[in-house]
PDB file of C-alpha atoms and ligand atoms in Angstrom:
ATOM      1  CA  MET A   1       0.000   0.000   0.000  1.00  0.00           C
ATOM      2  CA  SER A   2       1.333   3.420  -0.863  1.00  0.00           C
ATOM      3  CA  LYS A   3       1.757   6.070   1.799  1.00  0.00           C
ATOM      4  CA  LYS A   4      -1.013   8.546   2.460  1.00  0.00           C
ATOM      5  CA  LEU A   5      -0.072  11.978   1.172  1.00  0.00           C
ATOM      6  CA  ILE A   6      -0.701  14.753   3.673  1.00  0.00           C
ATOM      7  CA  VAL A   7      -0.204  18.114   1.986  1.00  0.00           C
ATOM      8  CA  ALA A   8      -0.107  21.457   3.767  1.00  0.00           C
ATOM      9  CA  ASN A   9      -1.187  24.442   1.694  1.00  0.00           C
ATOM     10  CA  TRP A  10      -0.222  27.468   3.756  1.00  0.00           C
ATOM     11  CA  LYS A  11      -1.625  29.845   1.129  1.00  0.00           C
ATOM     12  CA  MET A  12      -0.552  33.445   1.928  1.00  0.00           C
ATOM     13  CA  ASN A  13       0.314  32.613   5.548  1.00  0.00           C
ATOM     14  CA  PRO A  14       1.877  33.122   8.029  1.00  0.00           C
ATOM     15  CA  LEU A  15       2.762  36.770   8.153  1.00  0.00           C
ATOM     16  CA  THR A  16       6.320  36.561   9.443  1.00  0.00           C
ATOM     17  CA  GLU A  17       9.369  34.403   8.980  1.00  0.00           C
ATOM     18  CA  SER A  18       9.555  33.713  12.662  1.00  0.00           C
ATOM     19  CA  GLU A  19       6.034  32.275  12.631  1.00  0.00           C
ATOM     20  CA  ALA A  20       6.968  30.168   9.603  1.00  0.00           C
ATOM     21  CA  LYS A  21       9.925  28.843  11.603  1.00  0.00           C
ATOM     22  CA  ASP A  22       7.741  27.964  14.558  1.00  0.00           C
ATOM     23  CA  ILE A  23       5.128  26.176  12.480  1.00  0.00           C
ATOM     24  CA  THR A  24       7.858  24.271  10.653  1.00  0.00           C
ATOM     25  CA  LYS A  25       9.391  23.208  13.921  1.00  0.00           C
ATOM     26  CA  GLY A  26       6.076  21.879  15.172  1.00  0.00           C
ATOM     27  CA  ILE A  27       5.279  20.046  11.960  1.00  0.00           C
ATOM     28  CA  ALA A  28       8.787  18.576  11.673  1.00  0.00           C
ATOM     29  CA  LYS A  29       8.388  17.170  15.158  1.00  0.00           C
ATOM     30  CA  ALA A  30       4.913  15.804  14.496  1.00  0.00           C
ATOM     31  CA  ALA A  31       5.916  14.202  11.206  1.00  0.00           C
ATOM     32  CA  ARG A  32       9.261  12.856  12.378  1.00  0.00           C
ATOM     33  CA  LYS A  33       8.111   9.341  13.064  1.00  0.00           C
ATOM     34  CA  SER A  34       5.610   9.051  10.257  1.00  0.00           C
ATOM     35  CA  GLN A  35       5.839   5.797   8.359  1.00  0.00           C
ATOM     36  CA  LYS A  36       2.546   5.406   6.597  1.00  0.00           C
ATOM     37  CA  THR A  37       2.252   9.029   5.577  1.00  0.00           C
ATOM     38  CA  LYS A  38       4.273  11.338   3.377  1.00  0.00           C
ATOM     39  CA  VAL A  39       4.057  14.955   4.459  1.00  0.00           C
ATOM     40  CA  VAL A  40       4.440  17.817   1.974  1.00  0.00           C
ATOM     41  CA  ILE A  41       4.634  21.457   3.072  1.00  0.00           C
ATOM     42  CA  CYS A  42       3.764  24.120   0.502  1.00  0.00           C
ATOM     43  CA  PRO A  43       4.686  27.478   2.039  1.00  0.00           C
ATOM     44  CA  PRO A  44       4.671  30.851   0.310  1.00  0.00           C
ATOM     45  CA  SER A  45       7.825  30.690  -1.835  1.00  0.00           C
ATOM     46  CA  ILE A  46       9.445  33.511   0.128  1.00  0.00           C
ATOM     47  CA  PHE A  47       9.575  31.148   3.132  1.00  0.00           C
ATOM     48  CA  LEU A  48      10.745  28.086   1.214  1.00  0.00           C
ATOM     49  CA  LYS A  49      14.336  28.214   2.475  1.00  0.00           C
ATOM     50  CA  THR A  50      13.212  28.888   6.030  1.00  0.00           C
ATOM     51  CA  VAL A  51      10.915  25.870   5.967  1.00  0.00           C
ATOM     52  CA  GLN A  52      13.581  23.661   4.395  1.00  0.00           C
ATOM     53  CA  SER A  53      16.160  24.723   6.994  1.00  0.00           C
ATOM     54  CA  GLY A  54      13.774  23.718   9.749  1.00  0.00           C
ATOM     55  CA  ASN A  55      13.473  20.213   8.325  1.00  0.00           C
ATOM     56  CA  ARG A  56      16.645  18.799   9.846  1.00  0.00           C
ATOM     57  CA  THR A  57      14.995  15.492  10.669  1.00  0.00           C
ATOM     58  CA  LYS A  58      13.803  15.165   7.046  1.00  0.00           C
ATOM     59  CA  SER A  59      10.267  14.750   8.279  1.00  0.00           C
ATOM     60  CA  PHE A  60       8.679  16.194   5.161  1.00  0.00           C
ATOM     61  CA  VAL A  61       9.337  17.364   1.621  1.00  0.00           C
ATOM     62  CA  THR A  62       8.524  20.785   0.240  1.00  0.00           C
ATOM     63  CA  GLY A  63       6.174  21.939  -2.464  1.00  0.00           C
ATOM     64  CA  LEU A  64       5.120  25.235  -3.996  1.00  0.00           C
ATOM     65  CA  GLN A  65       1.650  26.675  -4.495  1.00  0.00           C
ATOM     66  CA  ASN A  66       2.173  27.733  -8.103  1.00  0.00           C
ATOM     67  CA  ILE A  67       4.748  28.066 -10.878  1.00  0.00           C
ATOM     68  CA  HIS A  68       4.882  29.799 -14.247  1.00  0.00           C
ATOM     69  CA  PRO A  69       4.785  27.355 -17.197  1.00  0.00           C
ATOM     70  CA  ASP A  70       7.684  28.977 -19.074  1.00  0.00           C
ATOM     71  CA  HIS A  71      11.255  27.915 -18.566  1.00  0.00           C
ATOM     72  CA  GLN A  72      12.636  31.391 -17.809  1.00  0.00           C
ATOM     73  CA  GLY A  73      12.400  34.952 -19.112  1.00  0.00           C
ATOM     74  CA  SER A  74      10.454  38.172 -18.852  1.00  0.00           C
ATOM     75  CA  HIS A  75       7.722  37.272 -16.375  1.00  0.00           C
ATOM     76  CA  THR A  76       7.937  39.710 -13.522  1.00  0.00           C
ATOM     77  CA  GLY A  77       7.123  38.187 -10.185  1.00  0.00           C
ATOM     78  CA  GLU A  78       7.013  34.607 -11.426  1.00  0.00           C
ATOM     79  CA  ILE A  79       8.943  31.432 -10.583  1.00  0.00           C
ATOM     80  CA  SER A  80       9.579  28.637 -13.089  1.00  0.00           C
ATOM     81  CA  ALA A  81       9.298  24.902 -12.524  1.00  0.00           C
ATOM     82  CA  ASP A  82      13.025  24.482 -13.193  1.00  0.00           C
ATOM     83  CA  MET A  83      13.867  27.072 -10.564  1.00  0.00           C
ATOM     84  CA  ALA A  84      11.638  25.263  -8.099  1.00  0.00           C
ATOM     85  CA  ARG A  85      13.222  21.902  -8.830  1.00  0.00           C
ATOM     86  CA  GLY A  86      16.646  23.434  -8.382  1.00  0.00           C
ATOM     87  CA  MET A  87      15.544  24.471  -4.889  1.00  0.00           C
ATOM     88  CA  ASN A  88      14.637  20.933  -3.885  1.00  0.00           C
ATOM     89  CA  VAL A  89      10.916  21.336  -4.407  1.00  0.00           C
ATOM     90  CA  HIS A  90       9.135  18.036  -5.033  1.00  0.00           C
ATOM     91  CA  TYR A  91       5.483  18.958  -5.515  1.00  0.00           C
ATOM     92  CA  VAL A  92       3.611  21.906  -7.018  1.00  0.00           C
ATOM     93  CA  ILE A  93      -0.056  22.704  -6.497  1.00  0.00           C
ATOM     94  CA  THR A  94      -1.812  23.856  -9.627  1.00  0.00           C
ATOM     95  CA  GLY A  95      -5.357  24.817 -10.534  1.00  0.00           C
ATOM     96  CA  HIS A  96      -6.330  25.750  -6.997  1.00  0.00           C
ATOM     97  CA  SER A  97      -9.771  27.340  -7.019  1.00  0.00           C
ATOM     98  CA  GLU A  98      -8.343  30.515  -5.480  1.00  0.00           C
ATOM     99  CA  ARG A  99      -6.033  30.871  -8.473  1.00  0.00           C
ATOM    100  CA  ARG A 100      -8.713  29.883 -10.952  1.00  0.00           C
ATOM    101  CA  ALA A 101     -10.845  32.640  -9.393  1.00  0.00           C
ATOM    102  CA  GLN A 102      -8.047  35.049 -10.343  1.00  0.00           C
ATOM    103  CA  GLY A 103      -8.263  33.954 -13.953  1.00  0.00           C
ATOM    104  CA  GLU A 104      -6.160  30.791 -14.215  1.00  0.00           C
ATOM    105  CA  THR A 105      -7.668  28.805 -17.077  1.00  0.00           C
ATOM    106  CA  ASP A 106      -7.810  25.076 -17.780  1.00  0.00           C
ATOM    107  CA  GLU A 107      -5.291  25.611 -20.599  1.00  0.00           C
ATOM    108  CA  GLU A 108      -2.859  27.298 -18.219  1.00  0.00           C
ATOM    109  CA  VAL A 109      -3.294  24.524 -15.688  1.00  0.00           C
ATOM    110  CA  ASN A 110      -2.434  22.019 -18.420  1.00  0.00           C
ATOM    111  CA  LYS A 111       0.696  23.980 -19.402  1.00  0.00           C
ATOM    112  CA  LYS A 112       1.770  24.102 -15.785  1.00  0.00           C
ATOM    113  CA  VAL A 113       1.202  20.367 -15.333  1.00  0.00           C
ATOM    114  CA  HIS A 114       3.517  19.746 -18.316  1.00  0.00           C
ATOM    115  CA  ALA A 115       6.144  22.133 -16.950  1.00  0.00           C
ATOM    116  CA  ILE A 116       6.008  20.558 -13.478  1.00  0.00           C
ATOM    117  CA  LEU A 117       6.389  17.024 -14.839  1.00  0.00           C
ATOM    118  CA  ASP A 118       9.129  18.082 -17.270  1.00  0.00           C
ATOM    119  CA  ALA A 119      11.031  19.496 -14.302  1.00  0.00           C
ATOM    120  CA  LYS A 120      10.680  16.101 -12.563  1.00  0.00           C
ATOM    121  CA  MET A 121       8.278  17.269  -9.915  1.00  0.00           C
ATOM    122  CA  ILE A 122       4.786  16.071  -9.105  1.00  0.00           C
ATOM    123  CA  PRO A 123       1.758  18.231  -9.877  1.00  0.00           C
ATOM    124  CA  ILE A 124      -1.095  18.348  -7.384  1.00  0.00           C
ATOM    125  CA  ILE A 125      -3.936  19.238  -9.712  1.00  0.00           C
ATOM    126  CA  CYS A 126      -6.896  20.803  -7.936  1.00  0.00           C
ATOM    127  CA  VAL A 127     -10.381  20.326  -9.312  1.00  0.00           C
ATOM    128  CA  GLY A 128     -13.747  21.066  -7.786  1.00  0.00           C
ATOM    129  CA  GLU A 129     -17.168  22.465  -8.485  1.00  0.00           C
ATOM    130  CA  HIS A 130     -18.611  25.724  -7.156  1.00  0.00           C
ATOM    131  CA  GLU A 131     -21.848  24.163  -6.077  1.00  0.00           C
ATOM    132  CA  ARG A 132     -23.885  21.039  -6.408  1.00  0.00           C
ATOM    133  CA  ASP A 133     -26.914  21.037  -8.615  1.00  0.00           C
ATOM    134  CA  SER A 134     -29.692  18.496  -8.688  1.00  0.00           C
ATOM    135  CA  ASP A 135     -29.028  17.529 -12.308  1.00  0.00           C
ATOM    136  CA  VAL A 136     -25.445  16.563 -11.349  1.00  0.00           C
ATOM    137  CA  SER A 137     -23.889  18.688 -14.085  1.00  0.00           C
ATOM    138  CA  TYR A 138     -21.048  19.282 -11.623  1.00  0.00           C
ATOM    139  CA  LEU A 139     -19.756  15.847 -12.624  1.00  0.00           C
ATOM    140  CA  GLN A 140     -19.339  17.048 -16.183  1.00  0.00           C
ATOM    141  CA  PHE A 141     -17.558  20.116 -14.851  1.00  0.00           C
ATOM    142  CA  ILE A 142     -15.060  17.960 -12.932  1.00  0.00           C
ATOM    143  CA  GLN A 143     -14.612  15.679 -15.922  1.00  0.00           C
ATOM    144  CA  LYS A 144     -13.795  18.669 -18.093  1.00  0.00           C
ATOM    145  CA  GLN A 145     -11.297  20.072 -15.594  1.00  0.00           C
ATOM    146  CA  ILE A 146      -9.505  16.720 -15.404  1.00  0.00           C
ATOM    147  CA  THR A 147      -9.549  16.152 -19.166  1.00  0.00           C
ATOM    148  CA  PHE A 148      -8.032  19.595 -19.787  1.00  0.00           C
ATOM    149  CA  ALA A 149      -5.437  19.277 -17.057  1.00  0.00           C
ATOM    150  CA  LEU A 150      -4.172  15.941 -18.399  1.00  0.00           C
ATOM    151  CA  LYS A 151      -4.214  16.914 -22.076  1.00  0.00           C
ATOM    152  CA  ASP A 152      -1.280  15.537 -24.104  1.00  0.00           C
ATOM    153  CA  LEU A 153       0.245  13.685 -21.185  1.00  0.00           C
ATOM    154  CA  SER A 154       1.468  10.112 -21.612  1.00  0.00           C
ATOM    155  CA  ASP A 155       0.115   7.414 -19.327  1.00  0.00           C
ATOM    156  CA  THR A 156       3.519   7.271 -17.627  1.00  0.00           C
ATOM    157  CA  GLN A 157       3.201  10.965 -16.820  1.00  0.00           C
ATOM    158  CA  VAL A 158      -0.385  10.670 -15.607  1.00  0.00           C
ATOM    159  CA  LYS A 159       0.592   7.874 -13.241  1.00  0.00           C
ATOM    160  CA  LYS A 160       2.820  10.368 -11.438  1.00  0.00           C
ATOM    161  CA  CYS A 161       0.089  12.994 -11.033  1.00  0.00           C
ATOM    162  CA  VAL A 162      -1.968  13.749  -7.964  1.00  0.00           C
ATOM    163  CA  ILE A 163      -5.522  15.032  -8.287  1.00  0.00           C
ATOM    164  CA  ALA A 164      -6.912  16.949  -5.331  1.00  0.00           C
ATOM    165  CA  TYR A 165     -10.670  17.047  -5.326  1.00  0.00           C
ATOM    166  CA  GLU A 166     -11.627  20.240  -3.516  1.00  0.00           C
ATOM    167  CA  PRO A 167     -15.279  21.193  -3.805  1.00  0.00           C
ATOM    168  CA  ILE A 168     -15.204  24.981  -3.572  1.00  0.00           C
ATOM    169  CA  TRP A 169     -18.183  25.017  -1.226  1.00  0.00           C
ATOM    170  CA  ALA A 170     -16.166  22.987   1.286  1.00  0.00           C
ATOM    171  CA  ILE A 171     -13.014  25.168   1.209  1.00  0.00           C
ATOM    172  CA  GLY A 172     -12.669  27.536   4.137  1.00  0.00           C
ATOM    173  CA  ALA A 173     -16.022  26.270   5.345  1.00  0.00           C
ATOM    174  CA  GLU A 174     -17.143  24.898   8.673  1.00  0.00           C
ATOM    175  CA  GLU A 175     -17.518  21.341   7.582  1.00  0.00           C
ATOM    176  CA  ALA A 176     -15.803  19.050   5.151  1.00  0.00           C
ATOM    177  CA  MET A 177     -17.564  16.795   2.718  1.00  0.00           C
ATOM    178  CA  ALA A 178     -18.719  13.491   4.186  1.00  0.00           C
ATOM    179  CA  GLY A 179     -16.348  10.591   3.639  1.00  0.00           C
ATOM    180  CA  GLU A 180     -19.016   8.534   1.898  1.00  0.00           C
ATOM    181  CA  ASP A 181     -19.695  11.323  -0.598  1.00  0.00           C
ATOM    182  CA  MET A 182     -15.981  11.671  -1.180  1.00  0.00           C
ATOM    183  CA  HIS A 183     -15.809   7.996  -1.983  1.00  0.00           C
ATOM    184  CA  GLN A 184     -18.277   8.521  -4.827  1.00  0.00           C
ATOM    185  CA  MET A 185     -16.095  11.303  -6.180  1.00  0.00           C
ATOM    186  CA  TYR A 186     -13.036   9.104  -5.798  1.00  0.00           C
ATOM    187  CA  ILE A 187     -14.682   6.440  -7.950  1.00  0.00           C
ATOM    188  CA  PHE A 188     -15.856   9.042 -10.446  1.00  0.00           C
ATOM    189  CA  ILE A 189     -12.392  10.583 -10.840  1.00  0.00           C
ATOM    190  CA  LYS A 190     -10.802   7.155 -11.265  1.00  0.00           C
ATOM    191  CA  LYS A 191     -13.394   6.418 -13.958  1.00  0.00           C
ATOM    192  CA  VAL A 192     -12.602   9.638 -15.795  1.00  0.00           C
ATOM    193  CA  VAL A 193      -8.895   8.734 -15.818  1.00  0.00           C
ATOM    194  CA  HIS A 194      -9.742   5.164 -16.807  1.00  0.00           C
ATOM    195  CA  ASP A 195     -11.778   6.379 -19.778  1.00  0.00           C
ATOM    196  CA  LEU A 196      -9.023   8.764 -20.841  1.00  0.00           C
ATOM    197  CA  TYR A 197      -6.214   6.247 -20.353  1.00  0.00           C
ATOM    198  CA  ASP A 198      -6.530   2.727 -18.969  1.00  0.00           C
ATOM    199  CA  GLU A 199      -7.054   0.733 -15.812  1.00  0.00           C
ATOM    200  CA  ARG A 200      -3.421   0.771 -14.729  1.00  0.00           C
ATOM    201  CA  THR A 201      -3.168   4.519 -15.034  1.00  0.00           C
ATOM    202  CA  ALA A 202      -6.422   5.024 -13.149  1.00  0.00           C
ATOM    203  CA  LYS A 203      -5.160   2.753 -10.407  1.00  0.00           C
ATOM    204  CA  LYS A 204      -1.874   4.584 -10.089  1.00  0.00           C
ATOM    205  CA  ILE A 205      -3.019   8.207 -10.017  1.00  0.00           C
ATOM    206  CA  GLN A 206      -3.405   9.469  -6.460  1.00  0.00           C
ATOM    207  CA  ILE A 207      -6.543  11.254  -5.370  1.00  0.00           C
ATOM    208  CA  LEU A 208      -6.673  13.606  -2.412  1.00  0.00           C
ATOM    209  CA  TYR A 209      -9.521  15.355  -0.700  1.00  0.00           C
ATOM    210  CA  GLY A 210      -9.286  19.009   0.319  1.00  0.00           C
ATOM    211  CA  GLY A 211     -11.703  21.424   1.985  1.00  0.00           C
ATOM    212  CA  SER A 212     -12.021  22.059   5.725  1.00  0.00           C
ATOM    213  CA  VAL A 213     -10.041  19.001   6.757  1.00  0.00           C
ATOM    214  CA  SER A 214      -9.491  18.912  10.516  1.00  0.00           C
ATOM    215  CA  PRO A 215      -8.614  16.331  13.160  1.00  0.00           C
ATOM    216  CA  LYS A 216     -12.371  15.886  13.661  1.00  0.00           C
ATOM    217  CA  ASN A 217     -13.157  14.666  10.156  1.00  0.00           C
ATOM    218  CA  THR A 218      -9.851  13.082   9.097  1.00  0.00           C
ATOM    219  CA  GLU A 219     -10.798   9.548  10.046  1.00  0.00           C
ATOM    220  CA  ASP A 220     -14.128   9.714   8.225  1.00  0.00           C
ATOM    221  CA  ILE A 221     -12.570  11.111   5.054  1.00  0.00           C
ATOM    222  CA  LEU A 222      -9.710   8.641   4.988  1.00  0.00           C
ATOM    223  CA  GLU A 223     -11.707   5.611   6.015  1.00  0.00           C
ATOM    224  CA  GLN A 224     -15.031   6.149   4.278  1.00  0.00           C
ATOM    225  CA  GLY A 225     -13.648   8.243   1.434  1.00  0.00           C
ATOM    226  CA  HIS A 226     -10.834   5.768   0.665  1.00  0.00           C
ATOM    227  CA  VAL A 227      -8.729   8.667  -0.557  1.00  0.00           C
ATOM    228  CA  ASP A 228      -4.968   8.578  -0.999  1.00  0.00           C
ATOM    229  CA  GLY A 229      -4.415  11.648   1.109  1.00  0.00           C
ATOM    230  CA  LEU A 230      -5.479  15.142   2.112  1.00  0.00           C
ATOM    231  CA  LEU A 231      -4.819  18.724   1.055  1.00  0.00           C
ATOM    232  CA  ILE A 232      -5.061  20.911   4.112  1.00  0.00           C
ATOM    233  CA  GLY A 233      -5.355  24.684   4.321  1.00  0.00           C
ATOM    234  CA  ARG A 234      -6.094  26.386   7.635  1.00  0.00           C
ATOM    235  CA  GLN A 235      -5.344  23.455   9.905  1.00  0.00           C
ATOM    236  CA  SER A 236      -1.847  23.086   8.462  1.00  0.00           C
ATOM    237  CA  LEU A 237      -0.897  26.338  10.183  1.00  0.00           C
ATOM    238  CA  TYR A 238      -1.529  24.776  13.593  1.00  0.00           C
ATOM    239  CA  PRO A 239       1.173  22.161  14.123  1.00  0.00           C
ATOM    240  CA  GLU A 240      -0.733  20.484  16.925  1.00  0.00           C
ATOM    241  CA  ASN A 241      -3.826  19.952  14.800  1.00  0.00           C
ATOM    242  CA  PHE A 242      -1.809  19.099  11.730  1.00  0.00           C
ATOM    243  CA  GLY A 243       0.163  16.628  13.859  1.00  0.00           C
ATOM    244  CA  GLU A 244      -3.080  15.078  15.017  1.00  0.00           C
ATOM    245  CA  ILE A 245      -4.193  14.657  11.417  1.00  0.00           C
ATOM    246  CA  ILE A 246      -0.892  12.912  10.661  1.00  0.00           C
ATOM    247  CA  SER A 247      -1.303  10.593  13.671  1.00  0.00           C
ATOM    248  CA  ILE A 248      -4.827   9.658  12.595  1.00  0.00           C
ATOM    249  CA  ALA A 249      -3.574   8.914   9.090  1.00  0.00           C
ATOM    250  CA  GLU A 250      -0.753   6.834  10.554  1.00  0.00           C
ATOM    251  CA  LYS A 251      -3.269   4.647  12.344  1.00  0.00           C
ATOM    252  CA  MET A 252      -5.257   3.881   9.213  1.00  0.00           C
ATOM    253  CA  LYS A 253      -5.135   0.338   7.884  1.00  0.00           C
TER     254      LYS A 253
HETATM  255  P1  PGA B   1      -9.084  24.688   4.009  1.00  0.00           P
HETATM  256  O1  PGA B   1      -8.382  24.937   2.597  1.00  0.00           O
HETATM  257  O2  PGA B   1      -8.517  23.407   4.559  1.00  0.00           O
HETATM  258  O3  PGA B   1      -8.737  25.874   4.818  1.00  0.00           O
HETATM  259  O4  PGA B   1     -10.558  24.572   3.735  1.00  0.00           O
HETATM  260  C1  PGA B   1      -8.123  23.874   1.731  1.00  0.00           C
HETATM  261  C2  PGA B   1      -7.535  24.357   0.430  1.00  0.00           C
HETATM  262  O5  PGA B   1      -7.978  25.386  -0.094  1.00  0.00           O
HETATM  263  O6  PGA B   1      -6.603  23.731  -0.120  1.00  0.00           O
END
């Protein structure tokens, strides 16, 4: 069985380097003995080095929250996938709904996925609907997001990808989606990948859940949802809670 992937998306937090150091210290301690989980911390890039320096026990690996799809050049304020890889970054989140809300398109997500894989990193591709409608057209929406994101990738490349299903209505909310409902989405996403590629590829691709994950709902999501891991926003800024989530994941069969 592969390890559960527990990904911290710090978003535009914390405010200071000293807080980033403290959170890192707490998470490094909590993740130190993890065996069944792989922890990924995605800080704001300005804190990348700080977070990496605090990882003396090699408790986690680092990721970024975004990259620019081009190799290098005149893109003020941007960071390329090759730069990230050169800084020991292993994962990159792409297509997060907060970035899509700022105009990131499916085509751009696809370009970024290519750039991330070409730079030998793993893309964490976020998909998720705004709301649920009774005629289940949200399934088509998710299918389209996945199809676009994986466009022109080989099956070998797709096997390396991670898809994070994050229903927008559950992000920054009070409650997460129920594990059972997540399981349906898990099956649906696997089916989409199966139809695009084949059974082996669908089996290999990892699927995470994200949206208001907390120590309270972790067991339900992992056990009933049968997901391969979690993408965690707010709670990843509280090492104690994040540590609890890791411990729960460690206890899973
Ligand atoms: P949340 O954020 O855990 O704070 O809901 C999740 C995300 O946006 O990745």
